Coordinates of C-alpha atoms in Angstrom, one line a residue:
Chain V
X3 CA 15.1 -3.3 22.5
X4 CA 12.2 -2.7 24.0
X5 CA 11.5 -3.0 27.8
X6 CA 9.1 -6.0 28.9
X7 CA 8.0 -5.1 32.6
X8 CA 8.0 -8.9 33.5
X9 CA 9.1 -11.4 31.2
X10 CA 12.8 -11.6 29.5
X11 CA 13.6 -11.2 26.0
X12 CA 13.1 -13.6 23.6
X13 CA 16.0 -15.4 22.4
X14 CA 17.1 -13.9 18.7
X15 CA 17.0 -15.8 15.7
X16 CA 19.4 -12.8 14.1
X17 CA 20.7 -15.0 11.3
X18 CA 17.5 -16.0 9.8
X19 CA 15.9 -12.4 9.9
X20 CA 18.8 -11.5 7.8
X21 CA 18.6 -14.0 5.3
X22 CA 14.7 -13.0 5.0
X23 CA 15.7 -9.5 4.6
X24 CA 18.5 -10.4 2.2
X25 CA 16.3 -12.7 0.1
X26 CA 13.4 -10.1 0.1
X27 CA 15.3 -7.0 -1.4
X28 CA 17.3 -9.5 -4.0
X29 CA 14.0 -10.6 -5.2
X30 CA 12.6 -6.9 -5.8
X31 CA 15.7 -6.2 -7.1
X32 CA 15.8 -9.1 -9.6
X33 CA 11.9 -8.6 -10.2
X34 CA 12.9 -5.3 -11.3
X35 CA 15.6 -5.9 -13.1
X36 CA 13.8 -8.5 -14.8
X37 CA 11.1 -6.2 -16.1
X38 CA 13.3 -3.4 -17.1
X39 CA 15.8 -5.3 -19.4
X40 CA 14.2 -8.5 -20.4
X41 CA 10.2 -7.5 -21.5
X42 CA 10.0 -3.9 -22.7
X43 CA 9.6 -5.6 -26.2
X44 CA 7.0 -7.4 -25.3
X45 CA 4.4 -5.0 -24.3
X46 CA 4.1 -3.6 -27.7
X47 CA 3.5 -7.0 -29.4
X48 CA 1.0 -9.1 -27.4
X49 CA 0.7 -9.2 -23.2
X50 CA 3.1 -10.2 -21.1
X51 CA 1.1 -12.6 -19.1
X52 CA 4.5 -13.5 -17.4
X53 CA 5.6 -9.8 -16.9
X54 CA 2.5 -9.0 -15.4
X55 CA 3.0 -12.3 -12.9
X56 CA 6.3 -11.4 -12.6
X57 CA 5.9 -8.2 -11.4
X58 CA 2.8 -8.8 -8.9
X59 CA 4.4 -12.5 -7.2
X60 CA 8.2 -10.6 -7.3
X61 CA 7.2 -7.5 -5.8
X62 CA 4.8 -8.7 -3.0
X63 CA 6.7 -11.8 -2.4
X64 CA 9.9 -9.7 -1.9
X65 CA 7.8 -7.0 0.4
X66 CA 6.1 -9.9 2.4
X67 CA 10.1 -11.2 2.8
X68 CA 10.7 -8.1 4.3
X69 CA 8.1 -7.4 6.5
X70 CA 9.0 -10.8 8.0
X71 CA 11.8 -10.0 8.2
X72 CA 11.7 -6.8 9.9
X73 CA 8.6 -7.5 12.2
X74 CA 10.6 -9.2 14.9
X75 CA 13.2 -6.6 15.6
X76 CA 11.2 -3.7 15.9
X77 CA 10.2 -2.7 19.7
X78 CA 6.4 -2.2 20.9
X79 CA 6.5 1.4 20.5
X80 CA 7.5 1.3 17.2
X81 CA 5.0 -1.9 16.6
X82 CA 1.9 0.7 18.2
X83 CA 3.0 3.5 15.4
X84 CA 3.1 1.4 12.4
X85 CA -1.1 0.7 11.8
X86 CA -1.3 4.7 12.6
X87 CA 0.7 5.5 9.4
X88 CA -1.2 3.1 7.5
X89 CA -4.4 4.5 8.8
X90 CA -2.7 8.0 7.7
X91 CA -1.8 6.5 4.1
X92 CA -4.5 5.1 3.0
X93 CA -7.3 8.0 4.7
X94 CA -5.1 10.9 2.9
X95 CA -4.6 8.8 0.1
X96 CA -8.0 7.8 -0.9
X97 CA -8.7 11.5 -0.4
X98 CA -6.0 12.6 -2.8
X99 CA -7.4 10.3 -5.3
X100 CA -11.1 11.0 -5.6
X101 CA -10.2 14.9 -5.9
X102 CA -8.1 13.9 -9.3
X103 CA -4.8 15.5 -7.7
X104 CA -1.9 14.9 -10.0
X105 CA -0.3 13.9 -6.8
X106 CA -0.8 10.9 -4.8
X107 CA -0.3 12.2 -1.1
X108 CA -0.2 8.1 -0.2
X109 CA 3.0 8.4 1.8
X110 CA 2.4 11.0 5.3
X111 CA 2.1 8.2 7.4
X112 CA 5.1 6.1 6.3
X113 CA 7.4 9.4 5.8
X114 CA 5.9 9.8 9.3
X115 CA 6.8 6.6 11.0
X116 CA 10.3 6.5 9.5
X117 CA 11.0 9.5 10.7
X118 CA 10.3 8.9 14.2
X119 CA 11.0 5.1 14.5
X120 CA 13.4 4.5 11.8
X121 CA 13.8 3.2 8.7
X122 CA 13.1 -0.7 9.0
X123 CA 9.5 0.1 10.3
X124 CA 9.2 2.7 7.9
X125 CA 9.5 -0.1 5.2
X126 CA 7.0 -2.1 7.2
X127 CA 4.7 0.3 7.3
X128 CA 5.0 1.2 3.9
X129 CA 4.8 -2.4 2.6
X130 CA 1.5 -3.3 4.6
X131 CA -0.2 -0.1 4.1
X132 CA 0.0 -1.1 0.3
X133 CA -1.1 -4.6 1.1
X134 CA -4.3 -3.3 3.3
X135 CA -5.0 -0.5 0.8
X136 CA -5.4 -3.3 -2.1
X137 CA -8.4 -4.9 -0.4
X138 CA -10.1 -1.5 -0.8
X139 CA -8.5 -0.6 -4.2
X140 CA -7.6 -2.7 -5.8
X141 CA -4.6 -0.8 -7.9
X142 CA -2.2 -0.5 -4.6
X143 CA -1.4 -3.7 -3.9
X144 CA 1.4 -4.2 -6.4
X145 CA 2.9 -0.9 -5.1
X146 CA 4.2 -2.8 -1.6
X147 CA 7.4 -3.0 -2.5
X148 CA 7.9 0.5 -4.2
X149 CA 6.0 2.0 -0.6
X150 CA 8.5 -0.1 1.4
X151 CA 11.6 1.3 -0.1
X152 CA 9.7 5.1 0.0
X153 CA 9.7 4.2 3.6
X154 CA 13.3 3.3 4.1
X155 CA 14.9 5.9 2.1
X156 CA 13.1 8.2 4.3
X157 CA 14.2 6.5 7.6
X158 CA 17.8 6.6 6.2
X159 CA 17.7 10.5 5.6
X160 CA 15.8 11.0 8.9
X161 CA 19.1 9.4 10.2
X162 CA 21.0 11.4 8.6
X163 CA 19.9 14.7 9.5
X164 CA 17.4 15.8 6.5
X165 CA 14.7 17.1 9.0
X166 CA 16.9 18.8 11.4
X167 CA 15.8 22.3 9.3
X168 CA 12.7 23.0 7.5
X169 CA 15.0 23.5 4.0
X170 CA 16.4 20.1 3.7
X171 CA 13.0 17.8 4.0
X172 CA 12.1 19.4 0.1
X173 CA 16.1 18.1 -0.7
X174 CA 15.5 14.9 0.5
X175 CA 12.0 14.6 -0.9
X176 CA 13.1 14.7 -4.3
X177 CA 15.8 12.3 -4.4
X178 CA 13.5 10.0 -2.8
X179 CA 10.4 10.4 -4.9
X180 CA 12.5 10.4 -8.4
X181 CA 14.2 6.4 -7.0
X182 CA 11.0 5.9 -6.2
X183 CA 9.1 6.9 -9.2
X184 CA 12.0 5.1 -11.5
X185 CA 10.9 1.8 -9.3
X186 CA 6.9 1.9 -9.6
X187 CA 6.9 2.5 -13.3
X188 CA 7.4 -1.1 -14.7
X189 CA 4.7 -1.8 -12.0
X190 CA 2.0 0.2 -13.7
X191 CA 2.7 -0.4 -17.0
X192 CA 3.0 -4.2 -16.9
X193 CA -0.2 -4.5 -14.3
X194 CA -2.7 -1.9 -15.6
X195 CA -1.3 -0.7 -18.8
X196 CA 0.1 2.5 -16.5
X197 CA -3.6 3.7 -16.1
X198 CA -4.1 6.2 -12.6
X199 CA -5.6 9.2 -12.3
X200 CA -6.6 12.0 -14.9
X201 CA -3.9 14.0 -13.8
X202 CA -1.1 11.1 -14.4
X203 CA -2.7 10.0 -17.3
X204 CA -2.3 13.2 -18.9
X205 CA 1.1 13.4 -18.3
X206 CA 1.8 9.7 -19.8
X207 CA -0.1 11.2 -22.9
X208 CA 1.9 14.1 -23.5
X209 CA 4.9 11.6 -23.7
X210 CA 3.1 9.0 -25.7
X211 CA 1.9 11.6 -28.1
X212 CA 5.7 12.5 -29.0
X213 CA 6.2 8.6 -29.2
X214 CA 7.7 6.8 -26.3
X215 CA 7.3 3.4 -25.5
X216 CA 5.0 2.7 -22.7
X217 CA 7.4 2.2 -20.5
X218 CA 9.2 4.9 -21.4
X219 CA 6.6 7.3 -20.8
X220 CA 5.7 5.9 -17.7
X221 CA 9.0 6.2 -16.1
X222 CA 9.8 10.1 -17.2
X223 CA 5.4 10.7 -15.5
X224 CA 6.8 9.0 -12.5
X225 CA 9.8 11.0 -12.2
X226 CA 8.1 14.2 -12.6
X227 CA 4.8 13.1 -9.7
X228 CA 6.8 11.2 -7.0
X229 CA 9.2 14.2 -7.0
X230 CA 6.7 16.2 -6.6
X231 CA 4.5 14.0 -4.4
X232 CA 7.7 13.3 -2.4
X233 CA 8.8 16.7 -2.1
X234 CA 5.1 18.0 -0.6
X235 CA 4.6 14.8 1.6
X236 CA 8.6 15.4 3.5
X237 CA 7.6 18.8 3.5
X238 CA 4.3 18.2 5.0
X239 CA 5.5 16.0 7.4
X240 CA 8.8 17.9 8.4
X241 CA 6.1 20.6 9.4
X242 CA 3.7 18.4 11.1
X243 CA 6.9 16.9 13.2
X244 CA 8.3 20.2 14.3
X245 CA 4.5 20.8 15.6
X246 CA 4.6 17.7 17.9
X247 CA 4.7 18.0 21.8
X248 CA 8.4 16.8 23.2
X249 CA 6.8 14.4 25.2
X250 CA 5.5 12.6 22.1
X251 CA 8.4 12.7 19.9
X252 CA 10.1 11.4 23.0
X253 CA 8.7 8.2 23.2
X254 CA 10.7 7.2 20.0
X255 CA 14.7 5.6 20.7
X256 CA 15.5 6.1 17.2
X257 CA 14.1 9.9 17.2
X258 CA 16.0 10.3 20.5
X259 CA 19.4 8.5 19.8
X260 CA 19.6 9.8 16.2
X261 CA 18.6 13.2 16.5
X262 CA 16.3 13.3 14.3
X263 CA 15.2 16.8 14.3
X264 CA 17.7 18.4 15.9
X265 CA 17.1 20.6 19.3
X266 CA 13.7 19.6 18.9
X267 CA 14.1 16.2 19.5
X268 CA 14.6 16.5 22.9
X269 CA 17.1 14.1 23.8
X270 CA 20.8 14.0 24.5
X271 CA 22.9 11.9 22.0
X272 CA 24.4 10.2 24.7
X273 CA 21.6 8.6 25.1
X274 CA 22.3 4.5 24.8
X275 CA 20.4 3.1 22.3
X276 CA 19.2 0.2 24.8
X277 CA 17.7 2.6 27.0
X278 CA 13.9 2.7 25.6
X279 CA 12.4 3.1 29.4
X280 CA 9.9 6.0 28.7
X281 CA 11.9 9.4 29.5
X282 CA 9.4 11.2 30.9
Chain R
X24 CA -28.8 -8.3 5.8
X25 CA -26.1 -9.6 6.0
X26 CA -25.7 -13.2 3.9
X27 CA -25.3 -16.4 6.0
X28 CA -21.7 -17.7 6.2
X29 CA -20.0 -21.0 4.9
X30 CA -16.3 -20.4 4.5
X31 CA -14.3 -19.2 6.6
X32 CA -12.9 -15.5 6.1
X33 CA -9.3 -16.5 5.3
X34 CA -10.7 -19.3 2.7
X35 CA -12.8 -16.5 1.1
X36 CA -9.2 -14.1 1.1
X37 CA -7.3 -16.9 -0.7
X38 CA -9.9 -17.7 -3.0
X39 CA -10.3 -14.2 -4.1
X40 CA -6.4 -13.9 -4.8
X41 CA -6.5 -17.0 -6.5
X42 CA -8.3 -15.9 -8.9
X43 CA -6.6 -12.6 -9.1
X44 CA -3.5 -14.9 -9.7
X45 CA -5.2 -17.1 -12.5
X46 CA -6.9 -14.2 -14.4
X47 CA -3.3 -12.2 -14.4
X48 CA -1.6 -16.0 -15.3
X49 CA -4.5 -16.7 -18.3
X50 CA -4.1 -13.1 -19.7
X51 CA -6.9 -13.3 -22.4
X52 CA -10.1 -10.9 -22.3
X53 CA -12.7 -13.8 -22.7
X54 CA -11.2 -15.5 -19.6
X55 CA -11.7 -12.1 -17.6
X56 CA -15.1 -11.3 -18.8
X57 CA -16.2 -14.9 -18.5
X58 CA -15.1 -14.4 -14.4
X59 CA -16.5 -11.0 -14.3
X60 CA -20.1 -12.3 -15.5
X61 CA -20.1 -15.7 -14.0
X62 CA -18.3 -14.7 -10.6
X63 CA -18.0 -10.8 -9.8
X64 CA -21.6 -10.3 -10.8
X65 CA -23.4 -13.3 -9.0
X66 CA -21.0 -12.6 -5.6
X67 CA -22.5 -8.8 -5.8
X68 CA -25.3 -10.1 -6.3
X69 CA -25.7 -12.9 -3.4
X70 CA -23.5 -10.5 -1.2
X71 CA -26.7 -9.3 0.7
X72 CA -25.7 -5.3 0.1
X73 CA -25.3 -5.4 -3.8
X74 CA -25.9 -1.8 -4.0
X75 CA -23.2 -0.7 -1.9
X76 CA -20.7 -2.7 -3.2
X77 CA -21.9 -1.8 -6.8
X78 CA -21.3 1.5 -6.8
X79 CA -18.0 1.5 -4.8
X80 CA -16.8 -0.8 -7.6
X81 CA -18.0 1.8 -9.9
X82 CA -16.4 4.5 -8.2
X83 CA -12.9 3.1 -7.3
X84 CA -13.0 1.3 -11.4
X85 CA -14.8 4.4 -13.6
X86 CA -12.1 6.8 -13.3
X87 CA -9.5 4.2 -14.4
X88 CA -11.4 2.6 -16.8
X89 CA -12.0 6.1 -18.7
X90 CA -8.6 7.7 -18.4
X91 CA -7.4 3.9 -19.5
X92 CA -9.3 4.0 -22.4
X93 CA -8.5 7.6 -23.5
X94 CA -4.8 7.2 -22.6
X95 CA -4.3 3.8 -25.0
X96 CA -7.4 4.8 -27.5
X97 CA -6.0 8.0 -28.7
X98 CA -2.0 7.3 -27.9
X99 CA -0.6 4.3 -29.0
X100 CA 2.4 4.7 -31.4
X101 CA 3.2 1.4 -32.1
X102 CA -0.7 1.1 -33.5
X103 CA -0.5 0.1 -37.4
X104 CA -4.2 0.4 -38.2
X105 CA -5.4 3.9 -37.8
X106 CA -9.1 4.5 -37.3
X107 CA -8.9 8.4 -36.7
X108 CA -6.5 10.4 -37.4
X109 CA -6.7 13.9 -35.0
X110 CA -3.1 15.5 -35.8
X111 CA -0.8 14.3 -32.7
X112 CA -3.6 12.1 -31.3
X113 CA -4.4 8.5 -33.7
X114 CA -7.3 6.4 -33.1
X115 CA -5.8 3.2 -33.6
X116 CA -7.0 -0.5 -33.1
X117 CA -4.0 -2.0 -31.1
X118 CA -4.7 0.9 -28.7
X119 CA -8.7 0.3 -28.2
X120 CA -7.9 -3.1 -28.1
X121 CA -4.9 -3.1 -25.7
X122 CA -7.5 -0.4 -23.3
X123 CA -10.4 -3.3 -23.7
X124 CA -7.6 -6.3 -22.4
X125 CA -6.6 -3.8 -19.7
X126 CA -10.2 -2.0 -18.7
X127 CA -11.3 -6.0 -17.9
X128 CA -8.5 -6.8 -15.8
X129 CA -8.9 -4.3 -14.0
X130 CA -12.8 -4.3 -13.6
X131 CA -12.5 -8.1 -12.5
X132 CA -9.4 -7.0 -9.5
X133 CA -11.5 -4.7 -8.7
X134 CA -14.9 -7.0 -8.5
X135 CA -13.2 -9.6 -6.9
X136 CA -11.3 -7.8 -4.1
X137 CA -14.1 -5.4 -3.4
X138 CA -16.5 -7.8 -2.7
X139 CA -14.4 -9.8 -0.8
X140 CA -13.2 -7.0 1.2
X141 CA -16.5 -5.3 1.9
X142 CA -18.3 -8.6 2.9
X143 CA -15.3 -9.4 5.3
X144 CA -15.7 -10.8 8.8
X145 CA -12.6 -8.7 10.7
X146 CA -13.2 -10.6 13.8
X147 CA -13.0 -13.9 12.9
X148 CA -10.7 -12.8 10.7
X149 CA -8.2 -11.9 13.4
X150 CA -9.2 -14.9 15.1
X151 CA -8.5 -17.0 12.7
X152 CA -5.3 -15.5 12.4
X153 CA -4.3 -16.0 16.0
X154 CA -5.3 -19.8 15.9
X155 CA -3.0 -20.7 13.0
X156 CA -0.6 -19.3 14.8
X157 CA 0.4 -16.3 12.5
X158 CA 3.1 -14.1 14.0
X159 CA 1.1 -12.3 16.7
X160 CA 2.5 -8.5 15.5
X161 CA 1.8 -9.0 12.1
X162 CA -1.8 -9.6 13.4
X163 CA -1.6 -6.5 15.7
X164 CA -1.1 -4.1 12.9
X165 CA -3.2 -5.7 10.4
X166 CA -6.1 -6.1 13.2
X167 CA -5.6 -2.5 14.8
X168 CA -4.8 -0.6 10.9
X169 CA -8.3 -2.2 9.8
X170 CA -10.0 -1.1 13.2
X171 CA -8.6 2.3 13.2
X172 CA -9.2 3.4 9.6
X173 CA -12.5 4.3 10.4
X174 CA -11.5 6.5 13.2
X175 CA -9.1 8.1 11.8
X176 CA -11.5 9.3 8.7
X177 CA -14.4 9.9 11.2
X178 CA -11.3 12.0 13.1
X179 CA -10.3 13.9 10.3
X180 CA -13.6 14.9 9.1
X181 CA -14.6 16.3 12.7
X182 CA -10.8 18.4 12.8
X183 CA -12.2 19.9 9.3
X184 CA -15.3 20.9 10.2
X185 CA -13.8 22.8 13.7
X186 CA -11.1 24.0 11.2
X187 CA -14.3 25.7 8.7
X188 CA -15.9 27.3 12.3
X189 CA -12.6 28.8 13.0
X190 CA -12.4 30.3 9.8
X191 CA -10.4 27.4 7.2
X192 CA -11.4 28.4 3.8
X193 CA -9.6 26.1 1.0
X194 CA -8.5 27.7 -2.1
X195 CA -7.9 26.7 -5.2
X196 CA -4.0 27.6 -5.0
X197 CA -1.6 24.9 -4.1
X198 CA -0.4 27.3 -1.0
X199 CA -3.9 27.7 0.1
X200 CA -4.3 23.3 -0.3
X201 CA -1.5 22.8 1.2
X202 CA -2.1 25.1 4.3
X203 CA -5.3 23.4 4.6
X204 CA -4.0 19.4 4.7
X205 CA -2.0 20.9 7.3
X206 CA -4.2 22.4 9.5
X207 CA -6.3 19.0 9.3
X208 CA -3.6 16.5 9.3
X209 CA -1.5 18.1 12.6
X210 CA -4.2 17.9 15.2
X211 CA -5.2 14.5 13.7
X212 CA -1.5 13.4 14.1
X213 CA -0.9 14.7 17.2
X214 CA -4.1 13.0 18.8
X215 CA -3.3 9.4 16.9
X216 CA 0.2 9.8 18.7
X217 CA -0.7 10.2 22.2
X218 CA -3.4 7.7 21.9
X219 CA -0.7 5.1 20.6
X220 CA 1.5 6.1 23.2
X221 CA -0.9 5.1 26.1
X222 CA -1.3 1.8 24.0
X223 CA 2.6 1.3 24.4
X224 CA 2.0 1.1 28.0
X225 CA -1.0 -0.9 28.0
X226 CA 0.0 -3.7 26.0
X227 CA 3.9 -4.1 27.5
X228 CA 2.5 -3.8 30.8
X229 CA 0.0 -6.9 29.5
X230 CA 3.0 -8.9 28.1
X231 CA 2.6 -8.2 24.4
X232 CA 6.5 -8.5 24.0
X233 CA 6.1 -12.4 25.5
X234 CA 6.7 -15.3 23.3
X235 CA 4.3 -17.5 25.1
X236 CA 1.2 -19.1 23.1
X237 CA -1.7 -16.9 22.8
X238 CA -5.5 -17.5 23.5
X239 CA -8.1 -16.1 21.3
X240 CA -11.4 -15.1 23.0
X241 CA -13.4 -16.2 19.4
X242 CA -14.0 -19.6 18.8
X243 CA -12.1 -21.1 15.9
X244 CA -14.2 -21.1 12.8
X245 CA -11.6 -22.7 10.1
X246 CA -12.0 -26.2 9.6
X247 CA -9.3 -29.2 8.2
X248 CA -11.7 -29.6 5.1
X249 CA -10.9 -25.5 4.4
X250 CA -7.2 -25.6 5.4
X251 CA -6.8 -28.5 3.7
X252 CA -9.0 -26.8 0.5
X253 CA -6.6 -24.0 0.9
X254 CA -3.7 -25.9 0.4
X255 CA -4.9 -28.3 -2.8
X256 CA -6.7 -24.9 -4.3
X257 CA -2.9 -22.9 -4.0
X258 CA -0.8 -25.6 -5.3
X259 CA -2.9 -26.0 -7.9
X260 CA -3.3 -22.9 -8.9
X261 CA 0.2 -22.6 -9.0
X262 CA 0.5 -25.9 -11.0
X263 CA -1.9 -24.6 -13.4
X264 CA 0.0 -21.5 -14.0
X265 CA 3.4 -22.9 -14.5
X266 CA 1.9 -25.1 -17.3
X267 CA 0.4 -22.5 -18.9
X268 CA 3.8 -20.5 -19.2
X269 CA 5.3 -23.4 -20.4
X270 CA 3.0 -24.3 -22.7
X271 CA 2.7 -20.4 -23.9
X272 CA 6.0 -20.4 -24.2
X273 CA 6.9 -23.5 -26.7
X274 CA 3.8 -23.0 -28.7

């Protein structure tokens, strides 16, 4: 944990930050779930009002139980990272969006912070860079939960080795961006009617035109973007990783412990995870 | 310029998702145009920078609202009454109509949040925060994300132009695009890490990791008529929209 100069730890409440993180993910889950099987039919009659409802209170209600859940067991050096990605997500994002790129380019600075300080604040940070970003736009916010998983699956394949070379981020991208993609589609359709940018849009058409539901389309657009989105963003940031000094990859236990990128990462495996005093 | 205040930020935040909540929970296009035109316009209106807030509405709303209304008006299969017929693409009614139901939603989101956002006091925000008593690293990150936006933006747009005098020309290629985010966004990384690194040291060696009660230099803004507004406005909304299901449901 991290390393207070003065005062001692706090005492953990471990039980009840489980249960949070247990109740948050069963509610997306369920939320999804929900969507997927029980309302399909519905959007082509009328409006869902409760699909819509469902969709926004389920998927920001289980996000918000996560980040709660998380926010208390990540160390200061991780906590100091976290409003740099969202900075990073919502700058790059906002400029992705106003040039009318097919691809969002939303994720840099959670792929980022997962990779260097693991997977549980790579969630955070994907979760509250959605929540931020829908002050200013208003067509992120029901996206939390969809960012926060974006930003675990990445933590978990940092762990495991997918940016130790250059040719496995692209590998790890796609999986990622094609769960990911299967995940924000109900969110889109039953919020917004699945409108985004130009570029999505006319991929939904081209599906719609040969006559698949909504939903349908929706889900086979977000397949083919967040792969694609996924695949430049891991890239991207496998790239700007490798360019980092030592000394600032360093700073990270879970980079260091886990070996994140390999040689590069500086540190020996040996290296306890308790041991967060700044190796320098 | 800037209008005089009477609620306190976080009362203004709740009220705005509120509605959000009751406009998604009604789900009829009169109810959302009657909100847009008696609430979204009078707020931009009163707001003290209408302009400003006008046209980002119009920019972050226009594109969706068009590509909306060209997706659903000229695809929608399951429309039965066809006003055009153009080979694979149909005019049809259920499609304008379904774009119309979605093009207000999303113009009142976007009317209400905007406003709200752009006319936001971070500050006391943040203060506010820190007087309730709100975990103290949720109100870091929100606090320091908000503050550093702008600096990051300013950042990158200073790394791009000292990219452009050292030669950076961007493309049209998606080689040539991606070379350029990368020669922006590495130097802007780098810098943002080192700076968050020296903030790692400053706030442990200040205690940040302590569990002892904070102080907030701000005085405290929120009073127990607004918390207690806060409290009777969310359990009713949430009254109001589990009787509306219910009702929706039987009839």
């Amino acid at each position: 944990m991290s390393s207070p100069l003065t005062l001692p730890p706090e005492p953990a409440a471990q039980r009840s930050r489980s249960l949070l993180l247990v109740l948050g993910g069963a509610l997306i889950v369920a939320t999804y779930v929900f969507l997927v099987t029980v309302q399909p039919t519905e959007i082509a009659g009328g409006m869902g009002s409760a699909a819509s409802l469902v969709s926004l209170v389920g998927f920001l209600g289980g996000g918000a139980l996560l980040v709660g859940g998380i926010l208390p067991m990540l160390t200061t050096s991780s906590l100091v990272v976290i409003p740099l990605g969202i900075a990073l997500n919502i700058a790059i994002g906002q400029i992705a969006g106003s040039l009318g790129m097919q691809i969002y380019l939303d994720a840099i600075g959670t792929v980022l912070v997962a990779v260097l300080a693991g997977p549980a604040a790579g969630a955070a940070t994907g979760a509250l860079s959605n929540a931020l970003w829908g002050l200013f736009n208003p067509f992120a916010l029901p996206f939390a939960a969809g960012a926060a998983l974006i930003g675990l699956l990445a933590g978990l394949a940092a762990k495991h080795g997918a940016f130790r070379r250059v040719y496995f981020a692209p590998v790890a991208g796609l999986v990622v961006g094609a769960i990911g993609g299967i995940v924000a589609a109900p969110v889109a359709v039953f919020m917004f009617g699945a409108a985004g940018t130009f570029g999505t849009n006319a991929i939904i058409a081209v599906f719609r035109s040969m006559g698949d539901k909504l939903l349908v389309a929706a889900t086979k657009q977000g397949l083919l973007s967040d792969s694609l989105d996924k695949i430049v963003v891991f890239v991207v940031v496998a790239l700007i990783v490798y360019a980092l000094p030592q000394r600032a990859v360093r700073q990270f236990p879970f980079a260091r412990t886990h070996r994140v990128l390999g040689e590069r990462s500086g540190g020996r495996a040996t290296t306890p995870a308790g041991a967060d005093t700044a190796a320098r | 310029m800037p209008r005089r205040r009477t609620l306190n930020p976080l009362t203004e935040l709740l009220g705005a998702v509120l509605l959000v909540v009751l406009v998604l929970v009604v789900n009829r296009w009169e109810f959302s145009l009657a909100v847009l035109l008696l609430v979204v316009v009078p707020a931009v209106l009163v707001s003290g920078q209408p302009r400003r807030i006008g046209v980002a509405i119009v920019l972050v709303a226009g594109p969706l609202l068009l590509s909306s209304v060209l997706l659903h008006g000229l695809f929608f299969p399951e429309g039965r009454v066809v006003l055009l017929d153009l080979g694979p693409a149909r005019v049809t009614q259920e499609g304008l109509v379904f774009a119309a139901l979605m093009g207000l939603r999303m113009s009142v989101f976007t009317g209400v949040l905007l406003t709200t956002a752009m006319t936001l006091d971070l500050p006391d925000l943040i203060a506010t925060m820190t007087h309730r008593g709100w975990n103290r690293k949720l109100v870091f990150i929100i606090g320091s994300a908000l503050g550093l936006l702008p600096h990051v933006a300013l950042r990158a747009r200073q790394i791009t132009r000292a990219q452009q005098a050292r030669g950076l020309v961007v493309g049209r290629g998606p080689l040539s695009r991606l070379r350029a985010l990368l020669m922006v966004t590495t130097p802007l990384v780098i810098g943002l890490l080192v700076d968050a690194s020296e903030r790692n040291h400053m706030l442990e060696a200040r205690g940040f990791s302590s569990s002892g009660p904070r102080t907030s230099y701000l005085p405290d803004t929120d009073t127990a008529a607004q918390r207690t507004g806060r409290r009777v406005a969310t359990v009713a909304v949430l009254l109001f929209a589990a009787a509306w299901l219910v009702i929706g449901a039987v009839a």
